[in-house]
Short mmCIF file of C-alpha atoms and ligand atoms in Angstrom, two decimals:
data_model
loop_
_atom_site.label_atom_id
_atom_site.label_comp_id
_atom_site.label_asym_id
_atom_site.label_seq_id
_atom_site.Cartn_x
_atom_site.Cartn_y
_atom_site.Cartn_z
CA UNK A 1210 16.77 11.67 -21.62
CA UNK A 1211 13.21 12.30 -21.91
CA UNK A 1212 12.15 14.43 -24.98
CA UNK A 1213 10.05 17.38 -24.45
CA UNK A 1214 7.17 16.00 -26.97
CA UNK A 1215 7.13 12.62 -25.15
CA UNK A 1216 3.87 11.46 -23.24
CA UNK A 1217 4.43 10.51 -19.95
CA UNK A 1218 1.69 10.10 -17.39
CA UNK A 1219 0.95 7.86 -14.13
CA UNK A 1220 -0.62 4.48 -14.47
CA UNK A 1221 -3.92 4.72 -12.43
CA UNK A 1222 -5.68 1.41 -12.95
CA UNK A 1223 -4.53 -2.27 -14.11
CA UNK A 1224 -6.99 -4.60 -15.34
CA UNK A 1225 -5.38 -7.63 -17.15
CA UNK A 1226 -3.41 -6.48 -19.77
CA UNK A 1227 -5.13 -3.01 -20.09
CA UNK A 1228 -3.88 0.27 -18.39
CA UNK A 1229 -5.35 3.74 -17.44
CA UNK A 1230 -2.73 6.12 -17.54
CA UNK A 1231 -3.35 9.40 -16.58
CA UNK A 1232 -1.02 11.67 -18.92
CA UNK A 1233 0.70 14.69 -16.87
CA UNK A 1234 -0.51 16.82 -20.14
CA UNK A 1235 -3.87 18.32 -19.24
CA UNK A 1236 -4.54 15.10 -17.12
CA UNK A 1237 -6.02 13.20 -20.36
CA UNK A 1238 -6.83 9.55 -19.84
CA UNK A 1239 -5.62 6.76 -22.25
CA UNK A 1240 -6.60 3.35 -22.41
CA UNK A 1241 -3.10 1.76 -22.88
CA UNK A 1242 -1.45 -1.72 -23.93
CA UNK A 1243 2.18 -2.65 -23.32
CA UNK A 1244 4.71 -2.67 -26.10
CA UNK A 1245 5.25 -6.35 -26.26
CA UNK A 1246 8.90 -5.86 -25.60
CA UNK A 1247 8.14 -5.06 -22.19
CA UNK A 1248 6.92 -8.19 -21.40
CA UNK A 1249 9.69 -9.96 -23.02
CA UNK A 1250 12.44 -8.38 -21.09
CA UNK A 1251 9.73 -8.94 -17.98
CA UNK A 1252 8.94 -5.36 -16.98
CA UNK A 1253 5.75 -5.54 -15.25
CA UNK A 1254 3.38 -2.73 -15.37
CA UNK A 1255 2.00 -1.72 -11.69
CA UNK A 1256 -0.20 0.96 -11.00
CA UNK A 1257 1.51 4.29 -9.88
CA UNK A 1258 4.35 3.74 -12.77
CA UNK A 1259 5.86 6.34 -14.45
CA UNK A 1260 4.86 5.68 -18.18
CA UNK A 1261 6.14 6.59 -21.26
CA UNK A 1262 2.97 6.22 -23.92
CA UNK A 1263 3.20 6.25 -27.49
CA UNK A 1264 0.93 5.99 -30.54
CA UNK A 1265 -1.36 8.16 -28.72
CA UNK A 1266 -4.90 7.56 -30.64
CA UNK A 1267 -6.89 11.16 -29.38
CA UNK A 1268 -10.09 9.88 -30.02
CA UNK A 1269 -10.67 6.63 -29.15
CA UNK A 1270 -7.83 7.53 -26.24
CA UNK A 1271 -6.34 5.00 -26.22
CA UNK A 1272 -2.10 4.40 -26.72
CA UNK A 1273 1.06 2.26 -25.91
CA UNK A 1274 2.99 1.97 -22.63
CA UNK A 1275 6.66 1.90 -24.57
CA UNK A 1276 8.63 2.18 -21.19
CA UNK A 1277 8.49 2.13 -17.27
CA UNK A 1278 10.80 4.84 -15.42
CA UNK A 1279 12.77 3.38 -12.36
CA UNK A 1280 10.49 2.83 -9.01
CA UNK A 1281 10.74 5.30 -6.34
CA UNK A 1282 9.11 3.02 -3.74
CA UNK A 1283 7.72 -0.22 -4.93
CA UNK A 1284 5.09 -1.81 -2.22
CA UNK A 1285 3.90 -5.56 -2.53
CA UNK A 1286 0.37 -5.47 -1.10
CA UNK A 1287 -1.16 -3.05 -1.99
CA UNK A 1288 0.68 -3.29 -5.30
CA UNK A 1289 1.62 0.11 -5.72
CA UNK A 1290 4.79 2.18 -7.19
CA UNK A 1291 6.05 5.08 -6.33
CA UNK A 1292 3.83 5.74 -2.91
CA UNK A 1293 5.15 8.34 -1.13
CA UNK A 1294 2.88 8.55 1.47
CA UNK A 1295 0.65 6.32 4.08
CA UNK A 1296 -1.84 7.76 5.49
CA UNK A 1297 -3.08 5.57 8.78
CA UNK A 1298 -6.53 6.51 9.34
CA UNK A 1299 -8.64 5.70 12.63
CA UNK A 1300 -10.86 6.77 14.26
CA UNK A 1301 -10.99 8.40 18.11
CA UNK A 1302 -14.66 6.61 18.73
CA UNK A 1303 -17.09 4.26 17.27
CA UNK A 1304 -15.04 2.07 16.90
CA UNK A 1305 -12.90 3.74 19.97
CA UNK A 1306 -9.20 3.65 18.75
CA UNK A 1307 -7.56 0.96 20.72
CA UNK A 1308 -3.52 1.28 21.48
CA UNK A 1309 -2.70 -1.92 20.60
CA UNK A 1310 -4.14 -2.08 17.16
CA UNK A 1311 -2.68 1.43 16.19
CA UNK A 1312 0.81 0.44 17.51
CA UNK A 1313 1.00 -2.76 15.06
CA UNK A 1314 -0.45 -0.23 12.08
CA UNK A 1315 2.07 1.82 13.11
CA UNK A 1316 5.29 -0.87 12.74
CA UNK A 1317 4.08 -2.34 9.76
CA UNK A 1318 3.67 1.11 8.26
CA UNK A 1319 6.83 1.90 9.57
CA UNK A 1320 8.48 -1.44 8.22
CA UNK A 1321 7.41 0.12 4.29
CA UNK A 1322 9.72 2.53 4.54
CA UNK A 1323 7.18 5.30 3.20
CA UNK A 1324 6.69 8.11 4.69
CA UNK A 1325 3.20 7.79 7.49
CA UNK A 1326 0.65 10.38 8.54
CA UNK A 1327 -0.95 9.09 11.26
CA UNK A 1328 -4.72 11.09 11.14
CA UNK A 1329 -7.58 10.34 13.70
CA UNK A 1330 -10.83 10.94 12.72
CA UNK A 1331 -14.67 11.20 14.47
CA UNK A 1332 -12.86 14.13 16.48
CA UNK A 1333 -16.51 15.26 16.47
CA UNK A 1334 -17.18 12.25 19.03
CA UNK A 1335 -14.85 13.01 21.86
CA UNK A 1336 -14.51 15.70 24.23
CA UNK A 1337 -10.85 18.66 23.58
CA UNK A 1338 -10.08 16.61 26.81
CA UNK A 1339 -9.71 13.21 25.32
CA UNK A 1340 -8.25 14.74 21.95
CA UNK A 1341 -5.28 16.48 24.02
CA UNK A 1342 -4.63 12.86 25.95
CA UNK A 1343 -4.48 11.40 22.63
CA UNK A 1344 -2.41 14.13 21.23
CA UNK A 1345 0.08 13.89 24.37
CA UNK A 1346 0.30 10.08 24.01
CA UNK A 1347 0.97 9.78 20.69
CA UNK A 1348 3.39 12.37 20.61
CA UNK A 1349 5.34 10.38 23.11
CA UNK A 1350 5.14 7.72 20.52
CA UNK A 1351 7.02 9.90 18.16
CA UNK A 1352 3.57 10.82 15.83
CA UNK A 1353 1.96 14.17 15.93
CA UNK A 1354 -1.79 13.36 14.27
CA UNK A 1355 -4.05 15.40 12.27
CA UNK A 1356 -6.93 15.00 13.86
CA UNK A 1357 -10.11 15.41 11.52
CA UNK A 1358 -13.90 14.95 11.56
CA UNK A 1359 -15.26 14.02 8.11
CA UNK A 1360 -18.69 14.41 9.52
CA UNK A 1361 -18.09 18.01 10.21
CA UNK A 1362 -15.27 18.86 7.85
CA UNK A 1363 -13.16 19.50 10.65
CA UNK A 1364 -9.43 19.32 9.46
CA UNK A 1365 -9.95 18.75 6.38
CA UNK A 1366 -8.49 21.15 4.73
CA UNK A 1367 -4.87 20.53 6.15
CA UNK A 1368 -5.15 16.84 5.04
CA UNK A 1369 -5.82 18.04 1.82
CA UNK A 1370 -2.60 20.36 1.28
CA UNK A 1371 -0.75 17.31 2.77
CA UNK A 1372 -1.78 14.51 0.11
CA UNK A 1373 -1.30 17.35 -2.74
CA UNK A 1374 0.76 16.33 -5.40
CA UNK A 1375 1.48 12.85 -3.38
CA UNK A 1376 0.70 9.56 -4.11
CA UNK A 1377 -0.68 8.26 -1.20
CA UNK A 1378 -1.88 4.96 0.49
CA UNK A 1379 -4.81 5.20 2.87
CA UNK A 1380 -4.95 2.08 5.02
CA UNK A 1381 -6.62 1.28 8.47
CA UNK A 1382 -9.67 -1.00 9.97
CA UNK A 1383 -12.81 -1.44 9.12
CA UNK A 1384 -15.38 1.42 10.22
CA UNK A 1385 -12.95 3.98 11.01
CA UNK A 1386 -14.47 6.40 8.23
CA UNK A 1387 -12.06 5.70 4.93
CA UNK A 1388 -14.76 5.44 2.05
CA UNK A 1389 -16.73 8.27 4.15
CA UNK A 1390 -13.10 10.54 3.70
CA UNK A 1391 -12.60 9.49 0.01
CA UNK A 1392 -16.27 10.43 -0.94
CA UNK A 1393 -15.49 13.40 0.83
CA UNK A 1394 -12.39 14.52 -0.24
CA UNK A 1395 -13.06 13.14 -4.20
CA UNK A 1396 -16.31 14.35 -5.68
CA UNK A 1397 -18.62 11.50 -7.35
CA UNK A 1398 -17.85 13.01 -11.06
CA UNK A 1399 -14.03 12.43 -10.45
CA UNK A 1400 -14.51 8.68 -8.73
CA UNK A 1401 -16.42 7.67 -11.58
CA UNK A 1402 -13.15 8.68 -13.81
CA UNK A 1403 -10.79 5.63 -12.21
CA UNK A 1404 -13.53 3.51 -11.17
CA UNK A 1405 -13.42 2.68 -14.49
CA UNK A 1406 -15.63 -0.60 -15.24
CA UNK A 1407 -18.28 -2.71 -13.26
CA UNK A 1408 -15.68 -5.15 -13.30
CA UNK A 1409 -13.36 -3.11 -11.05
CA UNK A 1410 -15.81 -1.27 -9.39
CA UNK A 1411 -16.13 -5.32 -7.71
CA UNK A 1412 -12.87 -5.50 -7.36
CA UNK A 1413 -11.88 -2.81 -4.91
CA UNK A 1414 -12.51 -4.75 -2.20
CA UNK A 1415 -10.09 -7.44 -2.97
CA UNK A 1416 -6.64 -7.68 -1.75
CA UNK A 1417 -4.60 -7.76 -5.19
CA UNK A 1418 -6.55 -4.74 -6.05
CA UNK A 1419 -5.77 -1.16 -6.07
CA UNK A 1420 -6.16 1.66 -8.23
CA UNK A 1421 -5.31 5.49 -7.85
CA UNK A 1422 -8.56 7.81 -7.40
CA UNK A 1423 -6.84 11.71 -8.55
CA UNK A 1424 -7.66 14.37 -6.18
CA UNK A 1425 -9.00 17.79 -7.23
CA UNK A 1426 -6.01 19.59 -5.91
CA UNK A 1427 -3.39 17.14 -7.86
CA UNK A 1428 -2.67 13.96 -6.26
CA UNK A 1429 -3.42 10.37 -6.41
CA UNK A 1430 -5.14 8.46 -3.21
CA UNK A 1431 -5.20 4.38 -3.50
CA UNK A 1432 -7.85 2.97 -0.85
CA UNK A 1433 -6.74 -0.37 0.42
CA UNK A 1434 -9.38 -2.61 1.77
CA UNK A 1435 -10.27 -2.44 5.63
CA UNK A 1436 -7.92 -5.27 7.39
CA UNK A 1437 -7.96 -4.96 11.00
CA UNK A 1438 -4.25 -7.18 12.02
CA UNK A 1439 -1.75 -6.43 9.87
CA UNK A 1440 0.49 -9.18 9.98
CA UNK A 1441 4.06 -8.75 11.72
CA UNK A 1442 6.29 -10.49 9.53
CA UNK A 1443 9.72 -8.53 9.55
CA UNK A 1444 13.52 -9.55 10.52
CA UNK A 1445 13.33 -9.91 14.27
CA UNK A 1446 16.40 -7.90 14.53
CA UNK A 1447 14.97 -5.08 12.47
CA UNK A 1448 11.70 -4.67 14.87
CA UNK A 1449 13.09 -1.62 17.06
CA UNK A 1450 13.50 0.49 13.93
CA UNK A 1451 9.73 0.45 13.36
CA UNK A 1452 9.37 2.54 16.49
CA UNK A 1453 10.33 6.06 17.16
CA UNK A 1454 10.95 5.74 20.51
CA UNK A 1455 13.68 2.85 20.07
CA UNK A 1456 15.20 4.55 17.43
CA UNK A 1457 15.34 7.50 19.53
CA UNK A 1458 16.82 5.70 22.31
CA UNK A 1459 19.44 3.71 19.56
CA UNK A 1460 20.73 6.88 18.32
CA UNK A 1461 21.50 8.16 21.78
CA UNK A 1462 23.20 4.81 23.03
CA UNK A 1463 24.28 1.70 22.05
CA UNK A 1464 23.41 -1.67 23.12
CA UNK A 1465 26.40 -3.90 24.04
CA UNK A 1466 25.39 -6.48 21.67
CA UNK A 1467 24.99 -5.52 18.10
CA UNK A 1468 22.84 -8.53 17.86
CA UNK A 1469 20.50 -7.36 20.91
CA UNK A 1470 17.07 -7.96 20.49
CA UNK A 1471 15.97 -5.55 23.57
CA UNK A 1472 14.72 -8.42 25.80
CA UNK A 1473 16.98 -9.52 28.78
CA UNK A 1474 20.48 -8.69 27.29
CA UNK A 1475 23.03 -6.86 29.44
CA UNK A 1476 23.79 -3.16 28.70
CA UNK A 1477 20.71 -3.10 25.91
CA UNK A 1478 19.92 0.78 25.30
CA UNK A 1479 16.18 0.10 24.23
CA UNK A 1480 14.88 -1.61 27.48
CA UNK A 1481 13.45 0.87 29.55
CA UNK A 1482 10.77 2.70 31.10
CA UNK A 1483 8.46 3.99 27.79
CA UNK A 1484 4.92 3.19 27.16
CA UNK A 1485 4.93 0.89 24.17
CA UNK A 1486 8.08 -0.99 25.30
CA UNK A 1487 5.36 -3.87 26.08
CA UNK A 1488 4.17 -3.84 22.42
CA UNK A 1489 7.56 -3.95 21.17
CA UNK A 1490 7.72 -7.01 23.04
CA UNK A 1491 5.03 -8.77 21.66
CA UNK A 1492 5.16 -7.33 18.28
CA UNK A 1493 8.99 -9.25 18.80
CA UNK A 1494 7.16 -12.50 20.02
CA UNK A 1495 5.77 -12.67 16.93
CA UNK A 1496 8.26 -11.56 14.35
CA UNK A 1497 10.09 -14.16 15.83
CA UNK A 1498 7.65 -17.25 15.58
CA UNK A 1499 6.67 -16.28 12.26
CA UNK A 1500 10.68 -16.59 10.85
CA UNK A 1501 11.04 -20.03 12.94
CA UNK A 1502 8.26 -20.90 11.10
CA UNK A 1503 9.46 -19.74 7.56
CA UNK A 1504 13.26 -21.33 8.59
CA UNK A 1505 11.28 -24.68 9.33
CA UNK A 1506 9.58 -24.52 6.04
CA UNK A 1507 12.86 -23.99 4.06
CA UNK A 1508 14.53 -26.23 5.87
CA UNK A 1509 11.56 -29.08 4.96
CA UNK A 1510 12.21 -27.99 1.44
CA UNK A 1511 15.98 -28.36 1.53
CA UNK A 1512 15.49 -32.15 2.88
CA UNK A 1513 13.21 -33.15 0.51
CA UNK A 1514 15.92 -31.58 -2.23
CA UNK A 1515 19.00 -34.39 -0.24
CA UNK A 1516 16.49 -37.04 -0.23
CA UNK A 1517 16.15 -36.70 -4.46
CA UNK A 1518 19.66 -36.52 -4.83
CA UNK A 1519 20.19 -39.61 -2.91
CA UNK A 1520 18.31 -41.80 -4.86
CA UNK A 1521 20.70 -41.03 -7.53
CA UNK A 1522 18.48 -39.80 -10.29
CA UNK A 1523 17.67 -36.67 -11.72
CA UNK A 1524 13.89 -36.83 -11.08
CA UNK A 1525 12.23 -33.54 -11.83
CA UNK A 1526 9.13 -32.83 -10.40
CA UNK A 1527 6.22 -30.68 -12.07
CA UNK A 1528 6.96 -26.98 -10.29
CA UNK A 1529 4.49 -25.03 -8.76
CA UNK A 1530 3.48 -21.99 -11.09
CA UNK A 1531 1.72 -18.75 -9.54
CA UNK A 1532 -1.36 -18.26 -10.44
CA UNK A 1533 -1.58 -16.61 -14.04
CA UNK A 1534 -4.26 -14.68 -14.95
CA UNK A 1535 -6.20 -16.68 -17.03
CA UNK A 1536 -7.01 -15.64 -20.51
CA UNK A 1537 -10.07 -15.79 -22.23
CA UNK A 1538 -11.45 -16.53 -25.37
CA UNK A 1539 -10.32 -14.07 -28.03
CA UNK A 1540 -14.58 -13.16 -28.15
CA UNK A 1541 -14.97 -12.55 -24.27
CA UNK A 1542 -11.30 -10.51 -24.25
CA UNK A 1543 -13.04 -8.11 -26.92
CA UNK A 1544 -16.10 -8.02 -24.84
CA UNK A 1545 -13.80 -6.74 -22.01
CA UNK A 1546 -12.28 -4.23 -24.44
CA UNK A 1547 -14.96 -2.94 -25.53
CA UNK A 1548 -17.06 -2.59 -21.81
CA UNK A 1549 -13.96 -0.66 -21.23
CA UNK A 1550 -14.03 1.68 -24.20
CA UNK A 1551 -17.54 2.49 -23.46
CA UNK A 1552 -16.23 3.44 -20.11
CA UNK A 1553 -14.04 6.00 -21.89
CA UNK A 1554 -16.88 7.39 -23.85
CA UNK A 1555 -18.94 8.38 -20.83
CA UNK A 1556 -15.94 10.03 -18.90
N1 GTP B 2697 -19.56 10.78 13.90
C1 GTP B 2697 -18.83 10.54 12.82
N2 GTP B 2697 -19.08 9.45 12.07
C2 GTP B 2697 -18.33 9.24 10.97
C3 GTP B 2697 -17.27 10.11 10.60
N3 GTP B 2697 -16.69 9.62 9.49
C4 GTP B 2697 -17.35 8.49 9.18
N4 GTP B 2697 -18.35 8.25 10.06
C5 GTP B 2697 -19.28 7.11 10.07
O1 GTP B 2697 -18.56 5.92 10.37
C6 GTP B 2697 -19.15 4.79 9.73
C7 GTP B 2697 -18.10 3.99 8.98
O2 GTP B 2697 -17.59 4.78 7.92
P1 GTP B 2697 -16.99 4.16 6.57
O3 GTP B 2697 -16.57 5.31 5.74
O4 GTP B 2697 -17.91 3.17 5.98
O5 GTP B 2697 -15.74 3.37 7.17
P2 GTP B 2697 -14.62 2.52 6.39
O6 GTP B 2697 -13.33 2.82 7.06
O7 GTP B 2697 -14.68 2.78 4.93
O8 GTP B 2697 -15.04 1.04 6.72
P3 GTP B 2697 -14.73 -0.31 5.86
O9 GTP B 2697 -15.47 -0.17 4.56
O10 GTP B 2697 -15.29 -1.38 6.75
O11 GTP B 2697 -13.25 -0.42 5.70
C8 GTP B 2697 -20.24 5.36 8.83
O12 GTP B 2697 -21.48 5.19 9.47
C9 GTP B 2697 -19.89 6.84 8.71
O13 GTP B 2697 -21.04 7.64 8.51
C10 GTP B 2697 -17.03 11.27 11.42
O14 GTP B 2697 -16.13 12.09 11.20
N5 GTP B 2697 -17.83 11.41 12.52
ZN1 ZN B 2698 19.24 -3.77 23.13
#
């Protein structure tokens, strides 16, 4: 049971063991810690958590993450909680959206789980023609876009009502317009509220990085950085689910085998006669070769585990750790602390 007089907010920005949390009351920021019994029963911290803060400290704003709710959705790259949204951004021209590249956006967005809104931009580039043929296509993929121009502000305003009171994920390849939208969409005043530091203001480009910029009209938009080939690493057997159009066709028919992977199997209900059938198999090619390759790996690993207990001793060898963020002095941690504080001051 949460208390009516407790402080709960959204975490908006993680920088070692410091946290932004935005509180729901009046949207006040608060440089927090983490109640050091969080980390002993190992609840990490992500941005997009549900915090419970404590000790609240008005001026300096600063408090105490006490307790994480339960994860909604809980995404590994970007690190995010609690996204309930993706939007896929490209754009119809310069670069010219190419069917291939969307399709693989598509699946892995698909493969998250969360919910996608596929949204084309540059409309001001192409002719109501080639937007209708898009439009047409795509729909026969199972996506109806919103197609905008940030240049001319076209469609903007329905993207807006859709990533109100959302968390949401914007994603897509380089050039396609995604800063251009988020300057658009988040006046400089309110950037400069999450963009917090120098320090992260580097860091948004990097892969482990993400933080939530709030939107005038309620909402919180994470920018990922531009990747162009999201990688296809899913169960093999899972891959049809990722497309509309197979599951379409799955929850008409059956296949005969309920192992079928859609290729040359007797009786398969997926095979057929629609456009990205051709991706599928591809996309299938290499969902496939990249779990041989994790099987071989495991399997290498399993050996080597035989060949140590055949020698007959218990020999322990040092483990691999992951990479822990590396502490600093006590002097340059301060430093940090305080770079941050005066971050606070200026909001
Ligand atoms: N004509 C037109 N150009 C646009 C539009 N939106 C963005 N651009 C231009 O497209 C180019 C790329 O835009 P960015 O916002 O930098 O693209 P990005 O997706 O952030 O690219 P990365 O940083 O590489 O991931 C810029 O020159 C923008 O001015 C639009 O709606 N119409
Ligand atoms: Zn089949």
């Amino acid at each position: 049971m949460v208390a009516t007089d407790q402080l709960i907010g959204t975490v908006v920005a993680v920088q070692a063991n410091f946290y932004w949390v935005q509180l729901d009351l009046d949207k006040i920021y608060l440089l927090c810690t983490r109640r050091s019994r969080l980390k002993k029963i190992g609840q990490k911290v992500m941005v997009g958590d549900r915090a419970l803060v404590e000790e609240p400290d008005w001026e300096d704003k600063r408090g105490v993450i006490t307790d994480v709710f339960p994860r909604e959705t809980e995404l590994d790259r970007p690190p995010v909680a609690n996204a309930n949204q993706l939007v896929l951004l490209f754009s119809l021209a310069q670069p010219p959206l190419d069917p291939m590249q969307l399709s693989r956006f598509l699946v892995k967005g698909e493969s998250t789980g969360i919910e996608l809104c596929l949204t084309l931009n540059k409309q001001d580039l192409v002719t109501a023609q080639e937007q209708s043929a898009w439009q047409t296509r795509l729909q026969n993929w199972g996506y109806d876009p919103f197609f905008i121009s940030v240049e001319t502000g076209d469609g903007l305003d329905r993207l807006k009502q859709q990533l109100k009171d959302k968390i949401t994920i914007l994603a897509g390849p380089s050039g396609v317009g995604k800063s251009s939208l988020i300057n658009s969409l988040i006046p400089h005043a309110q950037l400069r509220v999450s963009a917090v530091s120098g320090k992260l203001k580097r860091g948004r480009h990097t892969t482990r990085h993400v933080e939530l910029f709030p939107l005038p009209e309620a909402g919180l938009l994470a920018d990922t950085p531009g990747f162009n080939q999201p990688d296809l690493n899913c169960d093999p057997l899972e891959l049809a689910s990722f497309l509309p159009e197979a599951r379409t066709r799955l929850s008409q028919d059956q296949c005969q085998f309920s192992d079928c992977l859609h290729r040359e199997e007797p009786n398969c209900a997926v095979r057929g006669n629609w456009e990205r059938y051709e991706h599928y198999l591809e996309f299938l090619e290499s969902a496939i070769a990249q779990t041989t390759e994790k099987q071989q790996t495991s399997n290498a690993e399993d050996s080597l585990k035989v060949k140590t207990k055949r020698a007959g001793k218990n020999h322990y060898e040092p483990r691999l750790e992951p990479k822990k963020y590396r502490r600093g002095s006590r002097r340059q941690q301060n430093q940090e602390l305080q770079e941050w504080c005066k971050d606070i001051e200026d909001i």
